[in-house]
Amino acid sequence: MNSSALAARFVSGPHITANSNAEQRLGAWLAELEPARSADIRAWLDHPFAGDILRGIAEFSPYLFDLIRADPARLARLLACDPEQHLAALIEKTSGDVLAAATEADVMHLLRRMKSEAALLIALCDIGEVWPVMRVTAALTELANVSVQTALRFLLRQEIARGRMNAASHDRPEEGSGLIVLAMGKMGAGELNYSSDIDLIVFFDPAATSLAPDIEPAPFFVRVTQGMARMLQQRSGEGYVFRVDLRLRPDPASTQVAISTEAALHYYEREGRTWERAAMIKARVCAGDTRAGEALLAELSPFVWRKHLDFAALSDVHDMKRQMQTYRGQSDISVEGHNVKVGRGGIREIEFFAQTQQLIAGGRHPDLRVRPTLHALQVLATSNWITLQACEELTTAYEFLRCVEHRLQMIADEQTHALPDDVEAVERFAHFFGYESRAAFAKDLLGHLNIVQGHYGKLFEGDPAGTVKLPQLNYAAGPEDARLVDHLTTLGFKKPVAVAGTLQLWMEGSNYRALRNEATKVAFIEFMPGLIDGLAHAEDPDDAVISFDRFLGALQRGGRLISLLRQNRDLVALVALILGAAPRLGDMLARQPQIMDGLIDPRFFGAMPDQKELSERLATTLQDAGSYEDFLDRLRLFGQESLFLIGTRILSGTVSAQHASVAFADVAEGIVHTVHGLVTDQFASQYGRIKGQETAIVAMGRLGSREMTASSDLDLILLYDFDSESPDSDGERSLHGAQYFARLTQRLISAFTTRTNYGVLYDVDMRLRPSGRAGPLASRIDSFADYQEREAWTWEHMALTRARVISASPAFRERIENIIRGVLTRPRDATSTAGDVADMRRAIAQEKGEDDIWDLKLAAGGLVDIDFIAQYLQLAHAAERPDILSVSTLQVLDNAARLGVLPLSDAEILRQAARLYHDLTQILRLCVTGKFNPATAGENLLRVMARAGDTPDFSTLEARVRETEGEVRRVFRTLVGGD
């Protein structure tokens, strides 16, 4: 065996358990091949790690296994190759072939073929530890550079042929063109991850182009940029090359995709923000006119690298740090669901640790002006900005976390950074990563995360606010006191005079009901220095004071809450975030301060409670209720506490939208089950029971799919059955069959919707029952089955895909589930079904509109499009592929891709979009009561949304939402049809 061959150089591989069927899966595929090809590949399996890697891919990575099965000859070629030489030759050959290509379709084919082969080669080198992780990132970056360059050159050669521009070199038409493509982020630094987008900014110098005299530069370069992006990211049967993100340009929501250098320089000089300075640290000319690009970077250098450190820059760095870590709690990090990029102790904290110190010191120390994160850490250490130990520990953690990130992305070629949500799935991932158990993986992961968090927490801990020792000041002195105003300025308040006036009112206390109690007022005055310090650490300190003032005015009883905050001062910034971004939660806190208790529970910032734990908490809450009214009050308080705690987790960024959705649903399900039991028993005490009586509550809509938000209604159906031979109840006030269950259903609805001292529990919507509003409130099971079989419209069967029995006896549950499954798996005409789904989508658009991009549910390309695609796929394919069925939209998309009825590229678009929409929807439902209007929304909310959408600012988020909705609508039209 050739020792330089890739297969002979593997030194590691996935852990294959004894009960795995990977061997059978790989063997079945090899048996399908021509004998010679099969023997060729089998020969490499004698090397132990080569066998483990291929079996691991077959077991854990649908994406890589698809690449292997698509071209067995390619696999054999790669296993036998020298990887460095092969990658270089592949890139060189593709560049030459593109130079000779005649059409855009030919170029797209060549680039996708290069990407597929390189992606498999790089994955094998990563999994087998043939290359260290930073060699892997460099190879991915090299691939991206060549892809951008070759696509751009082809387009420019076409423009030359049309007479629109001139060029001195046919091979390099970009030279002297004035067109500049900057690689940003990880591509700029040579650190691309396995399934990374490529962040580009495109500029042009209108005074130095090679365009024909009659050609306008702006529309020309915009068109070329759009063409380049299309060639790289448009999905075809061969997949895509790279997803292109052009949203890091100045004000992306209102500017074209290519911007003049003059406009760019004007923007950065006058409006450029600190995060844009930090982003420019990694900027690199990757394509286009290199000379013009280097000149632009030189002109931008004074914007990025300030000669003198001004207070505003350091203050901005603190703002950036606050926005990243707005109170995440002190509890243990949960492995399941943890985001290794933006979560606590993750990759972004290491990058921030390096970049911000570069930003502050790089103006006076040019040796700090380096792009790669690890290089920056090394320079910081050798220049004594950080210790050698910090450099070594952060470097080791960075490399480990990047390996985790890559392995996550190799599963389905998704730009994901989050570990799976359940223990079993993390166990599988650990095996793919080469660990024998979840426990062994978790130990190493948590070790690195905690080390990173420790170093990150110490970053700039000598806060310019100077609040380690709080000075003794007269907070009642008001705006006239220069010492107080100076102190507030030092803390970072931008309107210290206004803040001083508010503090004066607080100290006086007469305008605040909660402070009229002398003991409470004394405690509040003692707490004032700590309170001001805490509010100064909020994302927007001035707005935090205004919000806290409004909250203080609404507070009925303040002693307990003020005591709680005094003892847990780090909660003040979190409360400020709640009050500033989510007035709904703030109002709830003002009415019921005791719901704050949950925030100091050590479990609060750990793993979300599961259904069993929630049920136990609910039972404890209700166990000594003295009356039915007391029972209803306690239910409402439990619901409000749960909403507040989950909502706070969402706002603080310590729980994913998917986790929050499930948590909201678990709370609702526990409450529904409890109410069902209690109301049924209470009803029976008045009216008795019917022989053979069974009742079930079926959750539909967002509760059924476990995708609830803070404001979700409960979509419910009540089904029942009884002994037809004895249809009357046995109570003193006997009721007959259908009448009995109709009354019971009304009583159930009343338990949820009656307003008590603690408000309404949930709004209940029962319109999804058979015949809708025209039908009875409750349906007998045989009538339900008959209706679904004979009368229900396609849209009703679409809704049935989310039906989930949440309260019933096991036997009755099974009967209902069998009926639902039978309806969903009956054969259907796919074309007719698609037409019905498209008609339904069109009708919703006509009735409710689809033009508001921030109506994430109803917008063209929004959540309804994704839900309808998932529902269509189930109805069209469940007869032959029943494994496609699930109440969860995301799970349906996964199932559909795995079963081959949804292209992987489309599945990725839809999954990424659904996650983005869910992340933002959770925030909007929490913080906004009506329609969301960015123009009138507060800065707090816009910042929280940008963070939830993983974008640096709101303008970039808006551009991302627009692009995502366009992609989703394109997929909807392809799969379902419609306008």
PDB file of C-alpha atoms in Angstrom, residues 358-544:
ATOM      1  CA  GLN A 358      -6.432  44.005  18.370  1.00  0.00           C
ATOM      2  CA  LEU A 359      -8.916  46.815  17.835  1.00  0.00           C
ATOM      3  CA  ILE A 360      -7.824  48.714  20.919  1.00  0.00           C
ATOM      4  CA  ALA A 361      -4.062  48.256  20.592  1.00  0.00           C
ATOM      5  CA  GLY A 362      -3.543  47.643  16.875  1.00  0.00           C
ATOM      6  CA  GLY A 363      -3.428  51.349  16.025  1.00  0.00           C
ATOM      7  CA  ARG A 364      -0.196  51.825  17.945  1.00  0.00           C
ATOM      8  CA  HIS A 365       1.131  48.281  17.519  1.00  0.00           C
ATOM      9  CA  PRO A 366       1.034  47.275  13.825  1.00  0.00           C
ATOM     10  CA  ASP A 367       2.203  43.731  14.596  1.00  0.00           C
ATOM     11  CA  LEU A 368      -1.302  43.084  16.004  1.00  0.00           C
ATOM     12  CA  ARG A 369      -2.892  43.716  12.595  1.00  0.00           C
ATOM     13  CA  VAL A 370      -3.231  40.062  11.620  1.00  0.00           C
ATOM     14  CA  ARG A 371      -6.303  38.264  10.336  1.00  0.00           C
ATOM     15  CA  PRO A 372      -6.277  34.675  11.692  1.00  0.00           C
ATOM     16  CA  THR A 373      -7.585  34.283  15.237  1.00  0.00           C
ATOM     17  CA  LEU A 374      -4.807  31.965  16.405  1.00  0.00           C
ATOM     18  CA  HIS A 375      -2.124  34.197  14.899  1.00  0.00           C
ATOM     19  CA  ALA A 376      -3.664  37.123  16.780  1.00  0.00           C
ATOM     20  CA  LEU A 377      -3.520  35.174  20.053  1.00  0.00           C
ATOM     21  CA  GLN A 378       0.143  34.366  19.437  1.00  0.00           C
ATOM     22  CA  VAL A 379       1.033  38.014  18.782  1.00  0.00           C
ATOM     23  CA  LEU A 380      -0.950  39.128  21.833  1.00  0.00           C
ATOM     24  CA  ALA A 381       1.023  36.638  23.932  1.00  0.00           C
ATOM     25  CA  THR A 382       4.473  37.497  22.548  1.00  0.00           C
ATOM     26  CA  SER A 383       3.663  41.204  23.001  1.00  0.00           C
ATOM     27  CA  ASN A 384       2.637  40.507  26.635  1.00  0.00           C
ATOM     28  CA  TRP A 385      -0.962  41.626  26.150  1.00  0.00           C
ATOM     29  CA  ILE A 386      -2.069  38.208  27.361  1.00  0.00           C
ATOM     30  CA  THR A 387      -0.286  35.398  29.171  1.00  0.00           C
ATOM     31  CA  LEU A 388       1.274  32.492  27.341  1.00  0.00           C
ATOM     32  CA  GLN A 389      -1.041  30.203  29.316  1.00  0.00           C
ATOM     33  CA  ALA A 390      -4.110  32.079  28.060  1.00  0.00           C
ATOM     34  CA  CYS A 391      -2.821  31.821  24.497  1.00  0.00           C
ATOM     35  CA  GLU A 392      -2.182  28.076  24.768  1.00  0.00           C
ATOM     36  CA  GLU A 393      -5.491  27.293  26.473  1.00  0.00           C
ATOM     37  CA  LEU A 394      -7.558  29.387  24.084  1.00  0.00           C
ATOM     38  CA  THR A 395      -5.722  27.941  21.070  1.00  0.00           C
ATOM     39  CA  THR A 396      -6.390  24.368  22.199  1.00  0.00           C
ATOM     40  CA  ALA A 397     -10.030  25.182  22.909  1.00  0.00           C
ATOM     41  CA  TYR A 398     -10.432  26.962  19.569  1.00  0.00           C
ATOM     42  CA  GLU A 399      -9.052  23.997  17.626  1.00  0.00           C
ATOM     43  CA  PHE A 400     -11.244  21.553  19.540  1.00  0.00           C
ATOM     44  CA  LEU A 401     -14.409  23.621  19.052  1.00  0.00           C
ATOM     45  CA  ARG A 402     -13.699  24.103  15.353  1.00  0.00           C
ATOM     46  CA  CYS A 403     -13.407  20.303  15.014  1.00  0.00           C
ATOM     47  CA  VAL A 404     -16.764  19.898  16.779  1.00  0.00           C
ATOM     48  CA  GLU A 405     -18.269  22.524  14.471  1.00  0.00           C
ATOM     49  CA  HIS A 406     -16.962  20.750  11.373  1.00  0.00           C
ATOM     50  CA  ARG A 407     -18.229  17.356  12.442  1.00  0.00           C
ATOM     51  CA  LEU A 408     -21.690  18.819  13.161  1.00  0.00           C
ATOM     52  CA  GLN A 409     -21.798  20.357   9.688  1.00  0.00           C
ATOM     53  CA  MET A 410     -20.635  17.197   7.940  1.00  0.00           C
ATOM     54  CA  ILE A 411     -23.783  15.362   9.010  1.00  0.00           C
ATOM     55  CA  ALA A 412     -26.104  17.150   6.571  1.00  0.00           C
ATOM     56  CA  ASP A 413     -23.983  19.972   5.042  1.00  0.00           C
ATOM     57  CA  GLU A 414     -25.826  22.514   7.185  1.00  0.00           C
ATOM     58  CA  GLN A 415     -24.330  25.668   8.626  1.00  0.00           C
ATOM     59  CA  THR A 416     -25.233  24.578  12.115  1.00  0.00           C
ATOM     60  CA  HIS A 417     -23.246  25.093  15.289  1.00  0.00           C
ATOM     61  CA  ALA A 418     -25.589  23.546  17.862  1.00  0.00           C
ATOM     62  CA  LEU A 419     -25.269  20.110  19.379  1.00  0.00           C
ATOM     63  CA  PRO A 420     -28.372  17.905  19.224  1.00  0.00           C
ATOM     64  CA  ASP A 421     -31.123  18.542  21.761  1.00  0.00           C
ATOM     65  CA  ASP A 422     -31.356  15.083  23.319  1.00  0.00           C
ATOM     66  CA  VAL A 423     -28.914  12.787  25.069  1.00  0.00           C
ATOM     67  CA  GLU A 424     -29.227   9.910  22.590  1.00  0.00           C
ATOM     68  CA  ALA A 425     -28.444  12.164  19.624  1.00  0.00           C
ATOM     69  CA  VAL A 426     -25.404  13.626  21.421  1.00  0.00           C
ATOM     70  CA  GLU A 427     -24.255  10.057  22.100  1.00  0.00           C
ATOM     71  CA  ARG A 428     -24.416   9.372  18.341  1.00  0.00           C
ATOM     72  CA  PHE A 429     -22.557  12.577  17.600  1.00  0.00           C
ATOM     73  CA  ALA A 430     -19.867  11.677  20.139  1.00  0.00           C
ATOM     74  CA  HIS A 431     -19.375   8.365  18.327  1.00  0.00           C
ATOM     75  CA  PHE A 432     -19.066  10.177  14.982  1.00  0.00           C
ATOM     76  CA  PHE A 433     -16.474  12.433  16.630  1.00  0.00           C
ATOM     77  CA  GLY A 434     -14.469   9.397  17.726  1.00  0.00           C
ATOM     78  CA  TYR A 435     -15.499   9.197  21.396  1.00  0.00           C
ATOM     79  CA  GLU A 436     -16.683   5.974  22.999  1.00  0.00           C
ATOM     80  CA  SER A 437     -19.390   7.733  24.996  1.00  0.00           C
ATOM     81  CA  ARG A 438     -21.277  10.959  25.472  1.00  0.00           C
ATOM     82  CA  ALA A 439     -19.747  11.278  28.928  1.00  0.00           C
ATOM     83  CA  ALA A 440     -16.175  11.268  27.582  1.00  0.00           C
ATOM     84  CA  PHE A 441     -17.044  13.838  24.928  1.00  0.00           C
ATOM     85  CA  ALA A 442     -18.966  16.019  27.403  1.00  0.00           C
ATOM     86  CA  LYS A 443     -16.012  16.032  29.809  1.00  0.00           C
ATOM     87  CA  ASP A 444     -13.640  17.387  27.155  1.00  0.00           C
ATOM     88  CA  LEU A 445     -16.191  19.804  25.720  1.00  0.00           C
ATOM     89  CA  LEU A 446     -17.158  21.308  29.072  1.00  0.00           C
ATOM     90  CA  GLY A 447     -13.513  21.566  30.059  1.00  0.00           C
ATOM     91  CA  HIS A 448     -12.776  23.734  27.038  1.00  0.00           C
ATOM     92  CA  LEU A 449     -15.953  25.798  27.324  1.00  0.00           C
ATOM     93  CA  ASN A 450     -15.291  26.599  30.965  1.00  0.00           C
ATOM     94  CA  ILE A 451     -11.696  27.610  30.257  1.00  0.00           C
ATOM     95  CA  VAL A 452     -12.815  29.921  27.455  1.00  0.00           C
ATOM     96  CA  GLN A 453     -15.513  31.401  29.644  1.00  0.00           C
ATOM     97  CA  GLY A 454     -12.981  32.079  32.371  1.00  0.00           C
ATOM     98  CA  HIS A 455     -10.647  34.004  30.082  1.00  0.00           C
ATOM     99  CA  TYR A 456     -13.499  35.807  28.367  1.00  0.00           C
ATOM    100  CA  GLY A 457     -15.043  36.866  31.673  1.00  0.00           C
ATOM    101  CA  LYS A 458     -11.766  38.526  32.687  1.00  0.00           C
ATOM    102  CA  LEU A 459     -11.531  40.491  29.449  1.00  0.00           C
ATOM    103  CA  PHE A 460     -11.486  44.211  30.294  1.00  0.00           C
ATOM    104  CA  GLU A 461     -12.751  43.416  33.751  1.00  0.00           C
ATOM    105  CA  GLY A 462     -11.083  46.664  34.847  1.00  0.00           C
ATOM    106  CA  ASP A 463     -14.299  48.321  33.631  1.00  0.00           C
ATOM    107  CA  PRO A 464     -13.867  51.990  32.639  1.00  0.00           C
ATOM    108  CA  ALA A 465     -17.032  52.575  34.602  1.00  0.00           C
ATOM    109  CA  GLY A 466     -14.935  52.344  37.748  1.00  0.00           C
ATOM    110  CA  THR A 467     -17.645  50.613  39.724  1.00  0.00           C
ATOM    111  CA  VAL A 468     -15.641  48.021  41.611  1.00  0.00           C
ATOM    112  CA  LYS A 469     -15.755  50.336  44.596  1.00  0.00           C
ATOM    113  CA  LEU A 470     -18.862  52.428  44.313  1.00  0.00           C
ATOM    114  CA  PRO A 471     -18.344  56.004  45.511  1.00  0.00           C
ATOM    115  CA  GLN A 472     -20.456  57.577  48.174  1.00  0.00           C
ATOM    116  CA  LEU A 473     -22.626  60.095  46.347  1.00  0.00           C
ATOM    117  CA  ASN A 474     -25.736  62.095  47.059  1.00  0.00           C
ATOM    118  CA  TYR A 475     -28.113  60.480  44.584  1.00  0.00           C
ATOM    119  CA  ALA A 476     -30.862  62.864  45.707  1.00  0.00           C
ATOM    120  CA  ALA A 477     -28.886  65.940  44.666  1.00  0.00           C
ATOM    121  CA  GLY A 478     -30.229  65.886  41.113  1.00  0.00           C
ATOM    122  CA  PRO A 479     -28.831  67.364  37.888  1.00  0.00           C
ATOM    123  CA  GLU A 480     -27.257  70.316  39.679  1.00  0.00           C
ATOM    124  CA  ASP A 481     -24.674  68.100  41.376  1.00  0.00           C
ATOM    125  CA  ALA A 482     -21.617  68.107  39.064  1.00  0.00           C
ATOM    126  CA  ARG A 483     -19.983  65.179  40.933  1.00  0.00           C
ATOM    127  CA  LEU A 484     -23.041  62.973  40.424  1.00  0.00           C
ATOM    128  CA  VAL A 485     -23.317  63.930  36.736  1.00  0.00           C
ATOM    129  CA  ASP A 486     -19.596  63.216  36.219  1.00  0.00           C
ATOM    130  CA  HIS A 487     -19.954  59.838  37.915  1.00  0.00           C
ATOM    131  CA  LEU A 488     -22.933  58.916  35.723  1.00  0.00           C
ATOM    132  CA  THR A 489     -20.928  59.931  32.648  1.00  0.00           C
ATOM    133  CA  THR A 490     -18.068  57.719  33.772  1.00  0.00           C
ATOM    134  CA  LEU A 491     -20.497  54.830  34.199  1.00  0.00           C
ATOM    135  CA  GLY A 492     -21.402  55.162  30.521  1.00  0.00           C
ATOM    136  CA  PHE A 493     -24.719  57.041  30.612  1.00  0.00           C
ATOM    137  CA  LYS A 494     -25.064  59.235  27.532  1.00  0.00           C
ATOM    138  CA  LYS A 495     -27.690  61.535  29.121  1.00  0.00           C
ATOM    139  CA  PRO A 496     -26.373  61.890  32.678  1.00  0.00           C
ATOM    140  CA  VAL A 497     -28.415  65.004  33.449  1.00  0.00           C
ATOM    141  CA  ALA A 498     -31.701  63.255  32.659  1.00  0.00           C
ATOM    142  CA  VAL A 499     -30.626  60.185  34.626  1.00  0.00           C
ATOM    143  CA  ALA A 500     -29.703  62.346  37.633  1.00  0.00           C
ATOM    144  CA  GLY A 501     -33.192  63.868  37.524  1.00  0.00           C
ATOM    145  CA  THR A 502     -34.786  60.412  37.564  1.00  0.00           C
ATOM    146  CA  LEU A 503     -32.598  59.323  40.494  1.00  0.00           C
ATOM    147  CA  GLN A 504     -33.720  62.392  42.394  1.00  0.00           C
ATOM    148  CA  LEU A 505     -37.355  61.331  41.942  1.00  0.00           C
ATOM    149  CA  TRP A 506     -36.540  57.793  43.089  1.00  0.00           C
ATOM    150  CA  MET A 507     -34.835  59.047  46.222  1.00  0.00           C
ATOM    151  CA  GLU A 508     -37.787  61.318  47.014  1.00  0.00           C
ATOM    152  CA  GLY A 509     -40.125  58.353  46.481  1.00  0.00           C
ATOM    153  CA  SER A 510     -43.552  59.978  46.792  1.00  0.00           C
ATOM    154  CA  ASN A 511     -44.503  59.325  43.149  1.00  0.00           C
ATOM    155  CA  TYR A 512     -43.989  55.568  43.540  1.00  0.00           C
ATOM    156  CA  ARG A 513     -46.545  53.487  45.385  1.00  0.00           C
ATOM    157  CA  ALA A 514     -44.052  50.751  46.217  1.00  0.00           C
ATOM    158  CA  LEU A 515     -41.726  53.267  47.925  1.00  0.00           C
ATOM    159  CA  ARG A 516     -44.349  54.732  50.231  1.00  0.00           C
ATOM    160  CA  ASN A 517     -43.603  51.927  52.664  1.00  0.00           C
ATOM    161  CA  GLU A 518     -40.776  53.277  54.840  1.00  0.00           C
ATOM    162  CA  ALA A 519     -38.915  49.977  55.160  1.00  0.00           C
ATOM    163  CA  THR A 520     -39.047  49.411  51.404  1.00  0.00           C
ATOM    164  CA  LYS A 521     -37.840  52.965  50.760  1.00  0.00           C
ATOM    165  CA  VAL A 522     -34.899  52.590  53.152  1.00  0.00           C
ATOM    166  CA  ALA A 523     -33.899  49.304  51.491  1.00  0.00           C
ATOM    167  CA  PHE A 524     -34.211  50.904  48.050  1.00  0.00           C
ATOM    168  CA  ILE A 525     -32.008  53.884  49.008  1.00  0.00           C
ATOM    169  CA  GLU A 526     -29.358  51.504  50.358  1.00  0.00           C
ATOM    170  CA  PHE A 527     -29.569  49.562  47.099  1.00  0.00           C
ATOM    171  CA  MET A 528     -29.273  52.676  44.901  1.00  0.00           C
ATOM    172  CA  PRO A 529     -25.484  52.495  44.180  1.00  0.00           C
ATOM    173  CA  GLY A 530     -25.747  48.830  43.200  1.00  0.00           C
ATOM    174  CA  LEU A 531     -28.869  49.482  41.150  1.00  0.00           C
ATOM    175  CA  ILE A 532     -27.189  52.273  39.166  1.00  0.00           C
ATOM    176  CA  ASP A 533     -24.162  50.064  38.600  1.00  0.00           C
ATOM    177  CA  GLY A 534     -26.406  47.241  37.367  1.00  0.00           C
ATOM    178  CA  LEU A 535     -28.382  49.506  35.040  1.00  0.00           C
ATOM    179  CA  ALA A 536     -25.095  50.878  33.676  1.00  0.00           C
ATOM    180  CA  HIS A 537     -24.263  47.324  32.583  1.00  0.00           C
ATOM    181  CA  ALA A 538     -27.439  47.010  30.542  1.00  0.00           C
ATOM    182  CA  GLU A 539     -27.156  47.136  26.755  1.00  0.00           C
ATOM    183  CA  ASP A 540     -28.519  50.690  26.673  1.00  0.00           C
ATOM    184  CA  PRO A 541     -28.007  52.185  30.143  1.00  0.00           C
ATOM    185  CA  ASP A 542     -30.092  55.326  29.538  1.00  0.00           C
ATOM    186  CA  ASP A 543     -33.028  53.349  28.208  1.00  0.00           C
ATOM    187  CA  ALA A 544     -32.665  50.923  31.115  1.00  0.00           C
TER     188      ALA A 544
END
